Amino acid sequence: MTTVLLVEDDPAISEPLARALGREGYDVRAHATGAEALADVRGVDLVVLDLGLPDMDGLDVAREIRAAGNRVPILILTARTDEVDMVVGLDAGADDYVTKPFDLDEVAARVEGLLRRAGRTQQAVSTVLQVADLTLDVDSHDVRRGGEEITLTNTEFELLRYLMENVGIVLSKQKILDAVWSYDFGGQVNVVELYISYLRKKIDADRPALIRTVRGAGYILREPQ
Ligand code: CA
């Protein structure tokens, strides 16, 4: 399994990011301090590193990793947007950076890109989720119901993927919002209702319903009964 070391002290960032990377199939080890991260960096495949850590500067964490002869790819997370700091970040031995606030998909894409460059991507495993006659390919984004291709927007796709990964489990609107929309999304749970209605039109129209409303609790995706 590909292991990602996530070093970020703000749980509002690290928790959704850890979940997003976990959904991509990475084994995520999360730490909130530079010292903990340095103690755990051996053997990981990639480091996602915040610059503003409580105990030390993230750039020094990157320098220490490199000073130990470790060439692991390092992706910097930074709120410091001026160019000089970015260059310093790359000088410190980092491979890439994203600026906060970022989109979770953006970070996942950078992680994937860095791993590919480093030749560390894992062997392809089956990436097709299936519930009844509904299939979703995580890699190709191919979605079908009864063999018929269904075109989804990115958000619809991520929502359906989350529902399928949690088949048979009642998911509250808040839980869905936290999992599917990025941490800095200022939206309310009614966006979940809206997107569920979009998905139903595409997935369940004229067919036995897979997406069910559980009154007062949320939604569940399950085999039709
Ligand atoms: Ca921080």
Tab-separated table of C-alpha atoms and ligand atoms in Angstrom:
chain	number	residue	atom	x	y	z
A	1	MET	CA	0.000	0.000	0.000
A	2	THR	CA	1.206	3.507	-0.781
A	3	THR	CA	1.810	5.412	2.451
A	4	VAL	CA	1.338	9.176	2.755
A	5	LEU	CA	2.694	11.054	5.763
A	6	LEU	CA	0.390	14.015	6.411
A	7	VAL	CA	1.902	16.763	8.578
A	8	GLU	CA	-0.648	19.446	9.429
A	9	ASP	CA	-1.622	20.856	12.816
A	10	ASP	CA	-5.028	22.247	11.850
A	11	PRO	CA	-7.618	19.464	12.204
A	12	ALA	CA	-10.054	21.432	10.011
A	13	ILE	CA	-7.572	20.801	7.197
A	14	SER	CA	-5.928	17.515	8.154
A	15	GLU	CA	-9.104	15.541	8.865
A	16	PRO	CA	-10.887	16.092	5.535
A	17	LEU	CA	-7.580	15.796	3.699
A	18	ALA	CA	-6.781	12.494	5.420
A	19	ARG	CA	-10.233	11.204	4.484
A	20	ALA	CA	-9.840	12.339	0.877
A	21	LEU	CA	-6.431	10.669	0.553
A	22	GLY	CA	-7.804	7.561	2.235
A	23	ARG	CA	-10.560	7.435	-0.369
A	24	GLU	CA	-7.861	7.520	-3.047
A	25	GLY	CA	-6.526	4.300	-1.534
A	26	TYR	CA	-3.536	5.680	0.375
A	27	ASP	CA	-2.551	4.592	3.835
A	28	VAL	CA	-2.413	7.978	5.624
A	29	ARG	CA	-0.277	8.602	8.708
A	30	ALA	CA	-1.236	11.977	10.156
A	31	HIS	CA	0.909	14.053	12.512
A	32	ALA	CA	0.410	17.538	13.926
A	33	THR	CA	4.044	18.374	14.735
A	34	GLY	CA	7.358	18.381	12.877
A	35	ALA	CA	9.055	16.249	15.516
A	36	GLU	CA	6.431	13.495	15.280
A	37	ALA	CA	6.620	13.600	11.492
A	38	LEU	CA	10.414	13.281	11.438
A	39	ALA	CA	10.198	10.304	13.802
A	40	ASP	CA	7.757	8.556	11.436
A	41	VAL	CA	9.042	9.494	7.976
A	42	ARG	CA	11.090	6.397	7.230
A	43	GLY	CA	9.540	4.179	4.593
A	44	VAL	CA	6.698	6.490	3.582
A	45	ASP	CA	6.063	7.060	-0.138
A	46	LEU	CA	5.151	10.741	0.015
A	47	VAL	CA	5.004	13.603	2.530
A	48	VAL	CA	2.289	16.283	2.581
A	49	LEU	CA	3.749	19.052	4.706
A	50	ASP	CA	2.237	22.200	6.208
A	51	LEU	CA	4.731	25.050	6.662
A	52	GLY	CA	3.225	26.546	9.835
A	53	LEU	CA	3.672	23.844	12.451
A	54	PRO	CA	3.521	24.483	16.200
A	55	ASP	CA	6.995	23.191	17.044
A	56	MET	CA	9.069	23.965	13.966
A	57	ASP	CA	8.974	25.464	10.506
A	58	GLY	CA	7.824	23.013	7.849
A	59	LEU	CA	10.771	24.085	5.680
A	60	ASP	CA	13.120	22.800	8.374
A	61	VAL	CA	11.206	19.520	8.417
A	62	ALA	CA	11.796	19.258	4.649
A	63	ARG	CA	15.492	20.150	5.059
A	64	GLU	CA	15.952	17.513	7.783
A	65	ILE	CA	14.307	14.853	5.621
A	66	ARG	CA	16.678	15.710	2.768
A	67	ALA	CA	19.697	16.016	5.095
A	68	ALA	CA	19.072	12.412	6.133
A	69	GLY	CA	19.407	11.389	2.472
A	70	ASN	CA	15.691	10.672	2.065
A	71	ARG	CA	14.430	11.521	-1.451
A	72	VAL	CA	10.743	10.932	-0.670
A	73	PRO	CA	8.483	13.340	-2.663
A	74	ILE	CA	7.362	16.295	-0.514
A	75	LEU	CA	4.225	18.322	-1.253
A	76	ILE	CA	4.068	21.618	0.661
A	77	LEU	CA	0.790	23.104	1.937
A	78	THR	CA	1.151	26.814	2.481
A	79	ALA	CA	-0.915	29.900	3.205
A	80	ARG	CA	2.160	32.022	2.475
A	81	THR	CA	1.313	33.121	-0.999
A	82	ASP	CA	4.211	35.387	-1.885
A	83	GLU	CA	6.549	34.007	-4.468
A	84	VAL	CA	9.730	34.207	-2.409
A	85	ASP	CA	8.411	31.782	0.151
A	86	MET	CA	7.411	29.382	-2.582
A	87	VAL	CA	10.886	29.389	-4.059
A	88	VAL	CA	12.389	28.889	-0.617
A	89	GLY	CA	10.022	25.993	-0.154
A	90	LEU	CA	11.282	24.328	-3.282
A	91	ASP	CA	14.895	25.158	-2.344
A	92	ALA	CA	14.341	23.365	0.923
A	93	GLY	CA	13.936	20.170	-1.057
A	94	ALA	CA	10.178	20.122	-1.565
A	95	ASP	CA	8.881	18.885	-4.912
A	96	ASP	CA	5.636	20.798	-5.274
A	97	TYR	CA	3.268	23.013	-3.332
A	98	VAL	CA	-0.380	23.964	-3.103
A	99	THR	CA	-1.616	27.179	-1.555
A	100	LYS	CA	-4.386	27.364	1.027
A	101	PRO	CA	-7.283	27.403	0.730
A	102	PHE	CA	-7.127	24.471	-1.643
A	103	ASP	CA	-9.528	22.015	-3.135
A	104	LEU	CA	-9.209	18.438	-1.847
A	105	ASP	CA	-9.258	17.147	-5.434
A	106	GLU	CA	-6.374	19.476	-6.252
A	107	VAL	CA	-4.206	18.019	-3.470
A	108	ALA	CA	-5.132	14.458	-4.438
A	109	ALA	CA	-4.167	15.215	-8.048
A	110	ARG	CA	-0.793	16.660	-6.987
A	111	VAL	CA	-0.115	13.639	-4.775
A	112	GLU	CA	-0.923	11.304	-7.649
A	113	GLY	CA	1.291	13.309	-10.012
A	114	LEU	CA	4.264	13.313	-7.636
A	115	LEU	CA	3.939	9.585	-6.985
A	116	ARG	CA	3.763	8.897	-10.708
A	117	ARG	CA	6.888	10.991	-11.306
A	118	ALA	CA	8.619	9.103	-8.515
A	119	GLY	CA	7.469	5.750	-9.921
A	120	ARG	CA	5.758	4.898	-6.686
A	121	THR	CA	2.182	4.375	-7.866
A	122	GLN	CA	0.783	1.078	-6.766
A	123	GLN	CA	-0.175	-1.660	-9.181
A	124	ALA	CA	-3.623	-1.178	-10.584
A	125	VAL	CA	-6.229	-3.011	-8.558
A	126	SER	CA	-9.884	-3.365	-9.432
A	127	THR	CA	-11.435	0.032	-8.977
A	128	VAL	CA	-15.025	-0.735	-9.870
A	129	LEU	CA	-17.677	-0.318	-7.182
A	130	GLN	CA	-20.940	-2.154	-7.770
A	131	VAL	CA	-24.358	-2.058	-6.107
A	132	ALA	CA	-27.126	-4.029	-7.837
A	133	ASP	CA	-26.868	-3.079	-11.547
A	134	LEU	CA	-25.058	0.204	-10.805
A	135	THR	CA	-21.295	0.298	-11.420
A	136	LEU	CA	-18.784	3.095	-10.836
A	137	ASP	CA	-15.157	2.953	-11.959
A	138	VAL	CA	-13.088	5.063	-9.585
A	139	ASP	CA	-10.243	5.477	-12.103
A	140	SER	CA	-11.998	5.987	-15.438
A	141	HIS	CA	-15.083	7.673	-13.868
A	142	ASP	CA	-17.245	5.356	-15.985
A	143	VAL	CA	-20.695	5.068	-14.358
A	144	ARG	CA	-23.367	2.675	-15.601
A	145	ARG	CA	-26.812	1.534	-14.549
A	146	GLY	CA	-27.942	-1.714	-16.185
A	147	GLY	CA	-25.033	-1.307	-18.610
A	148	GLU	CA	-26.259	2.109	-19.749
A	149	GLU	CA	-23.656	4.858	-19.448
A	150	ILE	CA	-24.530	7.739	-17.117
A	151	THR	CA	-22.788	11.103	-17.341
A	152	LEU	CA	-22.153	12.802	-14.000
A	153	THR	CA	-20.528	16.067	-12.994
A	154	ASN	CA	-17.495	15.804	-10.719
A	155	THR	CA	-19.516	16.600	-7.618
A	156	GLU	CA	-22.247	14.126	-8.543
A	157	PHE	CA	-19.570	11.511	-9.140
A	158	GLU	CA	-17.899	12.088	-5.758
A	159	LEU	CA	-21.277	12.016	-4.022
A	160	LEU	CA	-22.257	8.738	-5.698
A	161	ARG	CA	-18.851	7.265	-4.945
A	162	TYR	CA	-19.226	8.145	-1.259
A	163	LEU	CA	-22.719	6.606	-1.151
A	164	MET	CA	-21.476	3.436	-2.868
A	165	GLU	CA	-18.453	3.124	-0.597
A	166	ASN	CA	-20.901	3.228	2.308
A	167	VAL	CA	-23.558	0.979	0.803
A	168	GLY	CA	-26.215	-0.065	3.324
A	169	ILE	CA	-25.241	2.655	5.803
A	170	VAL	CA	-27.472	5.628	6.656
A	171	LEU	CA	-25.470	8.824	6.072
A	172	SER	CA	-26.564	12.140	7.561
A	173	LYS	CA	-26.564	15.221	5.344
A	174	GLN	CA	-23.842	16.747	7.507
A	175	LYS	CA	-21.660	13.667	7.181
A	176	ILE	CA	-22.095	13.687	3.415
A	177	LEU	CA	-21.326	17.413	3.291
A	178	ASP	CA	-18.097	16.912	5.271
A	179	ALA	CA	-16.987	13.967	3.164
A	180	VAL	CA	-17.792	15.197	-0.328
A	181	TRP	CA	-17.375	18.962	-0.188
A	182	SER	CA	-14.005	20.479	0.695
A	183	TYR	CA	-13.278	21.789	4.160
A	184	ASP	CA	-13.459	25.439	3.132
A	185	PHE	CA	-16.811	25.037	1.424
A	186	GLY	CA	-19.149	27.439	3.195
A	187	GLY	CA	-22.259	25.587	2.087
A	188	GLN	CA	-25.161	24.230	4.015
A	189	VAL	CA	-26.696	20.791	4.042
A	190	ASN	CA	-29.321	21.850	1.503
A	191	VAL	CA	-26.611	21.520	-1.157
A	192	VAL	CA	-26.618	17.806	-0.278
A	193	GLU	CA	-30.379	17.602	-0.865
A	194	LEU	CA	-29.931	19.380	-4.177
A	195	TYR	CA	-27.218	17.017	-5.406
A	196	ILE	CA	-29.083	13.943	-4.193
A	197	SER	CA	-32.010	15.115	-6.340
A	198	TYR	CA	-29.663	15.511	-9.350
A	199	LEU	CA	-28.255	12.026	-8.781
A	200	ARG	CA	-31.686	10.469	-8.449
A	201	LYS	CA	-32.730	11.916	-11.802
A	202	LYS	CA	-29.702	10.323	-13.440
A	203	ILE	CA	-29.392	7.062	-11.495
A	204	ASP	CA	-32.879	6.127	-10.350
A	205	ALA	CA	-35.254	7.645	-12.931
A	206	ASP	CA	-37.700	4.983	-14.198
A	207	ARG	CA	-35.799	2.275	-12.312
A	208	PRO	CA	-36.019	0.624	-8.874
A	209	ALA	CA	-34.646	3.277	-6.479
A	210	LEU	CA	-31.166	2.726	-5.043
A	211	ILE	CA	-30.952	6.047	-3.186
A	212	ARG	CA	-33.465	6.140	-0.330
A	213	THR	CA	-34.365	8.938	2.042
A	214	VAL	CA	-34.380	7.934	5.704
A	215	ARG	CA	-36.668	10.517	7.235
A	216	GLY	CA	-34.951	12.623	9.879
A	217	ALA	CA	-31.675	10.710	9.479
A	218	GLY	CA	-30.314	11.183	5.975
A	219	TYR	CA	-29.802	8.958	2.966
A	220	ILE	CA	-28.881	5.379	2.258
A	221	LEU	CA	-27.848	3.647	-0.943
A	222	ARG	CA	-28.847	0.012	-1.032
A	223	GLU	CA	-30.113	-2.753	-3.272
A	224	PRO	CA	-33.792	-2.312	-4.220
A	225	GLN	CA	-36.161	-4.476	-2.165
B	1	CA	CA	-0.477	25.118	10.406
